[in-house]
């Protein structure tokens, strides 16, 4: 009889030093205080980003938080994209 897969607690010490296998990528990014935005800005995505920022602020208010943005912006209901001015400014 096969046993079901079990979760393994992973301990990450930074810079590639693991006691156990590395965690999944989103957990690794959050553990390194990195917030990655790679989706269009809709309410569910913005709520997740705010929740991550609040969690990291609560965890340690003195450490910096890195944010990487690779988003297409958002669009209005008529389909017109919004956010080209910020893309042009970033380039």
PDB file of C-alpha atoms in Angstrom, residues 19-80:
ATOM      1  CA  UNK A  19      18.479  21.972   5.085  1.00  0.00           C
ATOM      2  CA  UNK A  20      15.679  20.248   3.150  1.00  0.00           C
ATOM      3  CA  UNK A  21      14.527  20.592  -0.476  1.00  0.00           C
ATOM      4  CA  UNK A  22      13.699  24.187  -1.496  1.00  0.00           C
ATOM      5  CA  UNK A  23      10.098  25.371  -1.202  1.00  0.00           C
ATOM      6  CA  UNK A  24       7.909  26.314  -4.131  1.00  0.00           C
ATOM      7  CA  UNK A  25       8.817  29.534  -5.943  1.00  0.00           C
ATOM      8  CA  UNK A  26       6.111  31.818  -4.470  1.00  0.00           C
ATOM      9  CA  UNK A  27       7.103  30.763  -0.939  1.00  0.00           C
ATOM     10  CA  UNK A  28      10.761  31.352  -1.716  1.00  0.00           C
ATOM     11  CA  UNK A  29      10.053  34.850  -3.060  1.00  0.00           C
ATOM     12  CA  UNK A  30       7.935  35.751  -0.039  1.00  0.00           C
ATOM     13  CA  UNK A  31      10.596  34.374   2.309  1.00  0.00           C
ATOM     14  CA  UNK A  32      13.177  36.623   0.615  1.00  0.00           C
ATOM     15  CA  UNK A  33      10.775  39.601   0.966  1.00  0.00           C
ATOM     16  CA  UNK A  34      10.199  39.819  -2.791  1.00  0.00           C
ATOM     17  CA  UNK A  35       6.753  40.710  -4.160  1.00  0.00           C
ATOM     18  CA  UNK A  36       6.308  39.827  -7.846  1.00  0.00           C
ATOM     19  CA  UNK A  37       3.480  41.290  -9.923  1.00  0.00           C
ATOM     20  CA  UNK A  38       3.179  39.474 -13.240  1.00  0.00           C
ATOM     21  CA  UNK A  39      -0.556  39.622 -13.927  1.00  0.00           C
ATOM     22  CA  UNK A  40      -2.953  42.324 -15.129  1.00  0.00           C
ATOM     23  CA  UNK A  41      -4.266  44.488 -12.308  1.00  0.00           C
ATOM     24  CA  UNK A  42      -7.668  43.161 -11.326  1.00  0.00           C
ATOM     25  CA  UNK A  43      -9.212  43.253  -7.867  1.00  0.00           C
ATOM     26  CA  UNK A  44      -8.075  39.729  -6.870  1.00  0.00           C
ATOM     27  CA  UNK A  45      -4.459  40.457  -7.833  1.00  0.00           C
ATOM     28  CA  UNK A  46      -4.357  43.809  -6.062  1.00  0.00           C
ATOM     29  CA  UNK A  47      -5.837  42.248  -2.908  1.00  0.00           C
ATOM     30  CA  UNK A  48      -3.127  39.572  -2.957  1.00  0.00           C
ATOM     31  CA  UNK A  49      -0.356  42.158  -3.426  1.00  0.00           C
ATOM     32  CA  UNK A  50      -1.704  44.279  -0.557  1.00  0.00           C
ATOM     33  CA  UNK A  51      -1.983  41.183   1.659  1.00  0.00           C
ATOM     34  CA  UNK A  52       1.629  40.212   0.909  1.00  0.00           C
ATOM     35  CA  UNK A  53       2.854  43.740   1.650  1.00  0.00           C
ATOM     36  CA  UNK A  54       0.912  43.874   4.921  1.00  0.00           C
ATOM     37  CA  UNK A  55       2.267  40.461   5.959  1.00  0.00           C
ATOM     38  CA  UNK A  56       5.862  41.458   5.208  1.00  0.00           C
ATOM     39  CA  UNK A  57       5.401  44.777   7.032  1.00  0.00           C
ATOM     40  CA  UNK A  58       4.017  42.934  10.064  1.00  0.00           C
ATOM     41  CA  UNK A  59       6.784  40.321   9.957  1.00  0.00           C
ATOM     42  CA  UNK A  60       9.627  42.868  10.131  1.00  0.00           C
ATOM     43  CA  UNK A  61       8.917  46.582   9.630  1.00  0.00           C
ATOM     44  CA  UNK A  62      12.613  47.488   9.395  1.00  0.00           C
ATOM     45  CA  UNK A  63      13.661  45.195   6.525  1.00  0.00           C
ATOM     46  CA  UNK A  64      13.202  46.395   2.927  1.00  0.00           C
ATOM     47  CA  UNK A  65      10.648  44.838   0.585  1.00  0.00           C
ATOM     48  CA  UNK A  66      11.592  44.346  -3.075  1.00  0.00           C
ATOM     49  CA  UNK A  67       8.845  44.653  -5.697  1.00  0.00           C
ATOM     50  CA  UNK A  68       9.251  43.416  -9.275  1.00  0.00           C
ATOM     51  CA  UNK A  69       6.558  44.509 -11.738  1.00  0.00           C
ATOM     52  CA  UNK A  70       6.009  42.744 -15.053  1.00  0.00           C
ATOM     53  CA  UNK A  71       2.363  43.609 -15.626  1.00  0.00           C
ATOM     54  CA  UNK A  72       0.421  44.673 -18.681  1.00  0.00           C
ATOM     55  CA  UNK A  73      -1.480  47.159 -16.553  1.00  0.00           C
ATOM     56  CA  UNK A  74      -5.249  46.900 -16.579  1.00  0.00           C
ATOM     57  CA  UNK A  75      -8.139  47.643 -18.916  1.00  0.00           C
ATOM     58  CA  UNK A  76     -11.434  49.408 -18.630  1.00  0.00           C
ATOM     59  CA  UNK A  77     -14.731  47.689 -19.300  1.00  0.00           C
ATOM     60  CA  UNK A  78     -14.700  48.796 -22.957  1.00  0.00           C
ATOM     61  CA  UNK A  79     -11.396  46.979 -23.469  1.00  0.00           C
ATOM     62  CA  UNK A  80      -9.174  50.048 -23.752  1.00  0.00           C
TER      63      UNK A  80
END
